[in-house]
PDB file of C-alpha atoms in Angstrom:
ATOM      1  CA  UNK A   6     -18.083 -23.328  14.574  1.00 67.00           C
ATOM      2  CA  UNK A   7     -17.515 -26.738  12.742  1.00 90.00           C
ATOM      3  CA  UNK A   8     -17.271 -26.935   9.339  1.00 95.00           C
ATOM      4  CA  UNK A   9     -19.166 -30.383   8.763  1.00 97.00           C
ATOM      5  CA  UNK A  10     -19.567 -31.812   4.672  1.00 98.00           C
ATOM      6  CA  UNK A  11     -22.000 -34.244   4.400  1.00 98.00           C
ATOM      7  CA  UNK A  12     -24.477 -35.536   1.722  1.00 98.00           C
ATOM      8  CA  UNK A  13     -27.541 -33.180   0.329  1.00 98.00           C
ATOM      9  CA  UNK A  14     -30.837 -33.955   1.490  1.00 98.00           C
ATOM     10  CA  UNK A  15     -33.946 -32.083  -0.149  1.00 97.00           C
ATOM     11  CA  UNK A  16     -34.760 -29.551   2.415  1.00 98.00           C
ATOM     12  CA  UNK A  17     -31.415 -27.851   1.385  1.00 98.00           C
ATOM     13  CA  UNK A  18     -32.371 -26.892  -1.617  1.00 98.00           C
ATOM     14  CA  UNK A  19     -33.561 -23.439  -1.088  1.00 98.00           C
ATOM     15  CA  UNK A  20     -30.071 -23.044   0.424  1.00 98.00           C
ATOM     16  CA  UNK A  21     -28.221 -24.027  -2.412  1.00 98.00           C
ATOM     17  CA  UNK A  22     -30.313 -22.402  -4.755  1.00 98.00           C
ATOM     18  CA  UNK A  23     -29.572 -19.070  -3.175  1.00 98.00           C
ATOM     19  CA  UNK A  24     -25.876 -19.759  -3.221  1.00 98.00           C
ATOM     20  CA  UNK A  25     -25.436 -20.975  -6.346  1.00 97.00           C
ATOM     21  CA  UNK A  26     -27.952 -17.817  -7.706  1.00 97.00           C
ATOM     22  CA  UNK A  27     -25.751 -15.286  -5.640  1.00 96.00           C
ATOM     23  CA  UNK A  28     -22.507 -17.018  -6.111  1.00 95.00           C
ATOM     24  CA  UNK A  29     -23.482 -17.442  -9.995  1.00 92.00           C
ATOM     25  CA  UNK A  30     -23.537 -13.503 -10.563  1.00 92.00           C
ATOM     26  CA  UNK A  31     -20.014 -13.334  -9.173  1.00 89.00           C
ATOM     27  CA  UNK A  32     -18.590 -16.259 -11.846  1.00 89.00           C
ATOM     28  CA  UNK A  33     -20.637 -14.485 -15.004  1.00 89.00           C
ATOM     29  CA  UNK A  34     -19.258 -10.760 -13.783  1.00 88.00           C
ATOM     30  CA  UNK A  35     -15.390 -11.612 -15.232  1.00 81.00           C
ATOM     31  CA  UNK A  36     -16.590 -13.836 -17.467  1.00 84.00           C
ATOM     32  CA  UNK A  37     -19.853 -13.662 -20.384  1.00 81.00           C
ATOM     33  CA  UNK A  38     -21.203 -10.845 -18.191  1.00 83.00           C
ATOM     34  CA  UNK A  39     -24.287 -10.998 -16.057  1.00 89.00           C
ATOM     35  CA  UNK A  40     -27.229 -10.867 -19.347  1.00 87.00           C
ATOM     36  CA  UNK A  41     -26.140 -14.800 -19.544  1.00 86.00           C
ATOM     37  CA  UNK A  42     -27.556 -15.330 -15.625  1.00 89.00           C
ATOM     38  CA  UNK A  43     -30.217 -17.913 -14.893  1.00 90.00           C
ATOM     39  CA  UNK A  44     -31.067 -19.117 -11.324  1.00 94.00           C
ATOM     40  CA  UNK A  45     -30.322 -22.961 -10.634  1.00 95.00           C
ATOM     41  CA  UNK A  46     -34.293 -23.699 -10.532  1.00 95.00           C
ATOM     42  CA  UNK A  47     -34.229 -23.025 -14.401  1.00 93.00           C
ATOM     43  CA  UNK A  48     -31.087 -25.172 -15.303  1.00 91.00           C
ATOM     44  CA  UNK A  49     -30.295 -27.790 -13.315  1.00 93.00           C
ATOM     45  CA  UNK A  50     -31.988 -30.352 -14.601  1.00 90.00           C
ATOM     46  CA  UNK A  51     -30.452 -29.759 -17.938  1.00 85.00           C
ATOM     47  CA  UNK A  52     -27.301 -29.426 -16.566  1.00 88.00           C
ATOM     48  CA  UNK A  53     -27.129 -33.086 -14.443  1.00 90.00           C
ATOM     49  CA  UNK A  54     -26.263 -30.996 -11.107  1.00 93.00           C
ATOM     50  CA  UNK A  55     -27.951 -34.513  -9.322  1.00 95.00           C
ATOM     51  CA  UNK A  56     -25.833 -36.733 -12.155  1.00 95.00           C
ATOM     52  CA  UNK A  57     -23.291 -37.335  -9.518  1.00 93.00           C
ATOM     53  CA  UNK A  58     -23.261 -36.786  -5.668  1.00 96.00           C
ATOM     54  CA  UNK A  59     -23.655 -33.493  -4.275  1.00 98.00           C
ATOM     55  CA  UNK A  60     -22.478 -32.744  -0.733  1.00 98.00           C
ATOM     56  CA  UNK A  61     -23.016 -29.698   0.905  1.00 98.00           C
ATOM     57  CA  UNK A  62     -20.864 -27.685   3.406  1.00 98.00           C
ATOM     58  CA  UNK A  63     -22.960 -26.778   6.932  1.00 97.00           C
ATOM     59  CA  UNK A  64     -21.763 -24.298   9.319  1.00 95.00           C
ATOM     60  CA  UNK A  65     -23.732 -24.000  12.481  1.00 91.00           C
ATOM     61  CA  UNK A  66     -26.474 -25.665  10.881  1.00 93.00           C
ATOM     62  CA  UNK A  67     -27.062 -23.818   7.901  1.00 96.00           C
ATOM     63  CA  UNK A  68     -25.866 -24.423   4.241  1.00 98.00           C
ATOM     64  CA  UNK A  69     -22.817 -22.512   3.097  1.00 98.00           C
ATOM     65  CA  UNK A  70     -21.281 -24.553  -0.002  1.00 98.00           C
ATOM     66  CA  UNK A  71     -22.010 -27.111  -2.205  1.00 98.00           C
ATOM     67  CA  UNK A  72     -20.855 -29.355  -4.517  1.00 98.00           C
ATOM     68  CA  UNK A  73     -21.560 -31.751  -7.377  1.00 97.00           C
ATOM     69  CA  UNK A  74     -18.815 -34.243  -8.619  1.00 97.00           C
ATOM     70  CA  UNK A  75     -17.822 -37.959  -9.607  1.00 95.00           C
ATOM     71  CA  UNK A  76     -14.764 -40.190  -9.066  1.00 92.00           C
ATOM     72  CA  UNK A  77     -13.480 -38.268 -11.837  1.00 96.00           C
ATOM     73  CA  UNK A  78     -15.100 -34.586 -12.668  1.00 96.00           C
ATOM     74  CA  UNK A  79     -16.303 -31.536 -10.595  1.00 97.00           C
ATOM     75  CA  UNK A  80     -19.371 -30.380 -12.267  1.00 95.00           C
ATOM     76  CA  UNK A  81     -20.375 -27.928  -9.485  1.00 96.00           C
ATOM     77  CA  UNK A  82     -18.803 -25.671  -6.566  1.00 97.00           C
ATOM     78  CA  UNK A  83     -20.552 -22.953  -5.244  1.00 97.00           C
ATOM     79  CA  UNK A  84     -20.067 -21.137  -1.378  1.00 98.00           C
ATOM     80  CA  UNK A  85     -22.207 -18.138  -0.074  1.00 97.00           C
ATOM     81  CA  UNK A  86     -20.471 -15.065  -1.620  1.00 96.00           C
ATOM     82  CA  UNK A  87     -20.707 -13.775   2.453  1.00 96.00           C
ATOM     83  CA  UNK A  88     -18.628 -16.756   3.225  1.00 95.00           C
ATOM     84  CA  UNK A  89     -15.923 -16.646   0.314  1.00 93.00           C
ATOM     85  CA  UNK A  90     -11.947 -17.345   1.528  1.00 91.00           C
ATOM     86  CA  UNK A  91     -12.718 -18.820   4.787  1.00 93.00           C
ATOM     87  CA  UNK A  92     -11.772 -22.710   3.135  1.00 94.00           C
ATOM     88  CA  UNK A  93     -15.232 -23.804   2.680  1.00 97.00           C
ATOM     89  CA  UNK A  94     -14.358 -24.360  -1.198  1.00 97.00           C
ATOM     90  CA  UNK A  95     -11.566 -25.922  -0.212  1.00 97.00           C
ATOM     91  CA  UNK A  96     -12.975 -28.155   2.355  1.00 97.00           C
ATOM     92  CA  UNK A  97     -15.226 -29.476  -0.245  1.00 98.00           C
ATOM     93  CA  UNK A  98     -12.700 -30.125  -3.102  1.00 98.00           C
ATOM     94  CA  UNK A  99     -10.668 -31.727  -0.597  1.00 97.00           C
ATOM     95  CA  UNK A 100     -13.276 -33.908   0.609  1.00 97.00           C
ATOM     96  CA  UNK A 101     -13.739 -34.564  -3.568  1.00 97.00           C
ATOM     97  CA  UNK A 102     -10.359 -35.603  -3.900  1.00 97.00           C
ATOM     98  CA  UNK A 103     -10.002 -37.744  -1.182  1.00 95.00           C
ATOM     99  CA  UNK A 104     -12.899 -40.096  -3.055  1.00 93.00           C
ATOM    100  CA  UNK A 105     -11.291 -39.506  -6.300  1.00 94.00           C
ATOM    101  CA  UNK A 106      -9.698 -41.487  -8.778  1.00 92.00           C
ATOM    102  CA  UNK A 107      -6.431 -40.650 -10.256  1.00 95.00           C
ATOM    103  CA  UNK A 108      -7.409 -38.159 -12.121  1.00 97.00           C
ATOM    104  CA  UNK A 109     -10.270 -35.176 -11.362  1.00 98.00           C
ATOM    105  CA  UNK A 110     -10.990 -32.382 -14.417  1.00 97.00           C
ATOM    106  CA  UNK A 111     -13.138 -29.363 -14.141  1.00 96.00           C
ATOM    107  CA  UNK A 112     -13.914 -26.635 -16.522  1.00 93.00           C
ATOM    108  CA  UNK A 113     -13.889 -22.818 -15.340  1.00 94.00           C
ATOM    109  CA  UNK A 114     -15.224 -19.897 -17.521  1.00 91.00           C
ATOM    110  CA  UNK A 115     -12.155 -17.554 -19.109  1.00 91.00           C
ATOM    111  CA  UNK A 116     -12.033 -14.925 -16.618  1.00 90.00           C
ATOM    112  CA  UNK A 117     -13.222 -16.682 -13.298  1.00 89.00           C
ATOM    113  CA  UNK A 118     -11.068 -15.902 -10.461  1.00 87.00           C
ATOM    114  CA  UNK A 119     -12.024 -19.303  -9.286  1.00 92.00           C
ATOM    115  CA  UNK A 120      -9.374 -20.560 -11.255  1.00 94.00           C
ATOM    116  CA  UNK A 121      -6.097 -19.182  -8.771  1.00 94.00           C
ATOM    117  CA  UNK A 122      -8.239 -21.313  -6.513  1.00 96.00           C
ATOM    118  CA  UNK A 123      -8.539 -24.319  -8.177  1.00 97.00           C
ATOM    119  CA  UNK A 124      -4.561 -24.369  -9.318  1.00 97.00           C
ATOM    120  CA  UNK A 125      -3.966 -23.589  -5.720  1.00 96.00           C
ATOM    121  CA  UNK A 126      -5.406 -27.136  -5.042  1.00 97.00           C
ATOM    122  CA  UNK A 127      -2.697 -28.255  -7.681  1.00 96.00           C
ATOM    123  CA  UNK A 128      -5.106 -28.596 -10.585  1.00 98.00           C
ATOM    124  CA  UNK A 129      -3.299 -27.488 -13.997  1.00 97.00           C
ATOM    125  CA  UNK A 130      -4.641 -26.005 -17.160  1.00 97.00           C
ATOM    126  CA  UNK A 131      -4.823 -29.077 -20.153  1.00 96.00           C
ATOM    127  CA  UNK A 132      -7.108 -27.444 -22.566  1.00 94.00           C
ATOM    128  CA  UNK A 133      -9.092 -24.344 -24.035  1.00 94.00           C
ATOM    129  CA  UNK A 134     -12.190 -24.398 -25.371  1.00 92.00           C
ATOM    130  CA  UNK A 135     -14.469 -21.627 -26.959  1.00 92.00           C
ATOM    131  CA  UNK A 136     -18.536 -22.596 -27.300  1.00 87.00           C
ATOM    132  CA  UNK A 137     -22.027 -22.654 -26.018  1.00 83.00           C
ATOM    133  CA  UNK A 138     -22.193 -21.840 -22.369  1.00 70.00           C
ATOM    134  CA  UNK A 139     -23.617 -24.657 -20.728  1.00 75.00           C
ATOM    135  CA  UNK A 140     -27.249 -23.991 -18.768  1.00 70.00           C
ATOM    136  CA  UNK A 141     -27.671 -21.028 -21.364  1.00 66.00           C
ATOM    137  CA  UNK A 142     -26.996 -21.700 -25.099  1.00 78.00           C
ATOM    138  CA  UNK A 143     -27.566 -18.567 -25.989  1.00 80.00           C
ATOM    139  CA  UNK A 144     -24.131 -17.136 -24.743  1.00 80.00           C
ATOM    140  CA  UNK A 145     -20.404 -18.272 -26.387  1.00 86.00           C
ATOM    141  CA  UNK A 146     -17.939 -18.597 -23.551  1.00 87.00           C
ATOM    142  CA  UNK A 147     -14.175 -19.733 -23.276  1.00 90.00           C
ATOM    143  CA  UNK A 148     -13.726 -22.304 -20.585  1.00 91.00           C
ATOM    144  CA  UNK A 149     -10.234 -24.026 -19.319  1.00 94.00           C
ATOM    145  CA  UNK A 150     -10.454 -27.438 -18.748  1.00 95.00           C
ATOM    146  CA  UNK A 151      -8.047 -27.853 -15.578  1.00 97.00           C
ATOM    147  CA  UNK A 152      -6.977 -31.011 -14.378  1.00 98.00           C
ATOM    148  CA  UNK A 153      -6.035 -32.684 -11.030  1.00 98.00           C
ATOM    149  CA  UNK A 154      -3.646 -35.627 -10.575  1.00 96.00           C
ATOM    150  CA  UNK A 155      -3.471 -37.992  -7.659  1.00 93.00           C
ATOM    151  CA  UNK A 156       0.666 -37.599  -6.852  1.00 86.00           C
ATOM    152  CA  UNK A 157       1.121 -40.747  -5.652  1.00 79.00           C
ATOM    153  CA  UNK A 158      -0.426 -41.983  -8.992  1.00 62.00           C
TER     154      UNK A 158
END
């Protein structure tokens, strides 16, 4: 049972969708609430989820994680909700950071438990910021910008 991260390929989209639709619910629930859900077919061309590289996380051959970042930003992380706190996340931020430059930020909604995670990876909170929720305007949400640092930088 290898954990193996490698590059998304188009047949694993209807994995990620589901993730990202079932993880998504989970994120919005202690955050905007749940009316601000959309699935990822509906916003991810607006929201550049293929802007940067995406990798995804495969266990026994199917799909369990993803991500979407750059050199400098993580735009996406999302693991099967079935799979949560068995270091797939982590696997895949690590593998982020490892490309990285010197500095990696991310923003996470007010409320997202996702954030212990992230400053467990020793990202640290920079900024707050209140406005449109991104992928569904209609919604006002807070988000924390949190910020990584190479330490050998």
């Amino acid at each position: 049972m290898a954990l193996t991260i490698r590059p998304y390929e188009d047949a694993d989209w209807s994995a990620i969708c589901r993730i990202h639709d079932e993880a998504r619910v989970d994120e919005l629930r202690g955050s905007v609430g749940l009316d601000a859900y959309l699935p990822l077919a509906q916003t991810f061309e607006e929201e550049g989820l293929f802007d940067h590289q995406v990798l995804v996380a495969e266990l026994d051959g199917a799909v369990v994680g993803f991500v979407a970042a750059s050199s400098d930003e993580i735009t996406w992380l999302y693991v099967d909700p079935v799979r949560y706190r068995r270091g797939i996340g982590r696997a895949l931020v690590k593998r982020v950071l490892a490309n990285a430059g010197d500095r990696v930020e991310l923003e996470v909604l007010d409320g997202n438990g996702a954030r212990a995670f992230y400053e467990s990876l020793g990202f640290v909170h920079e900024a707050t910021t209140t406005g449109k929720l991104a992928g569904n305007e209609a919604f006002t949400a807070t988000g924390h910008t949190l910020v990584w640092r190479r330490p050998d930088a």
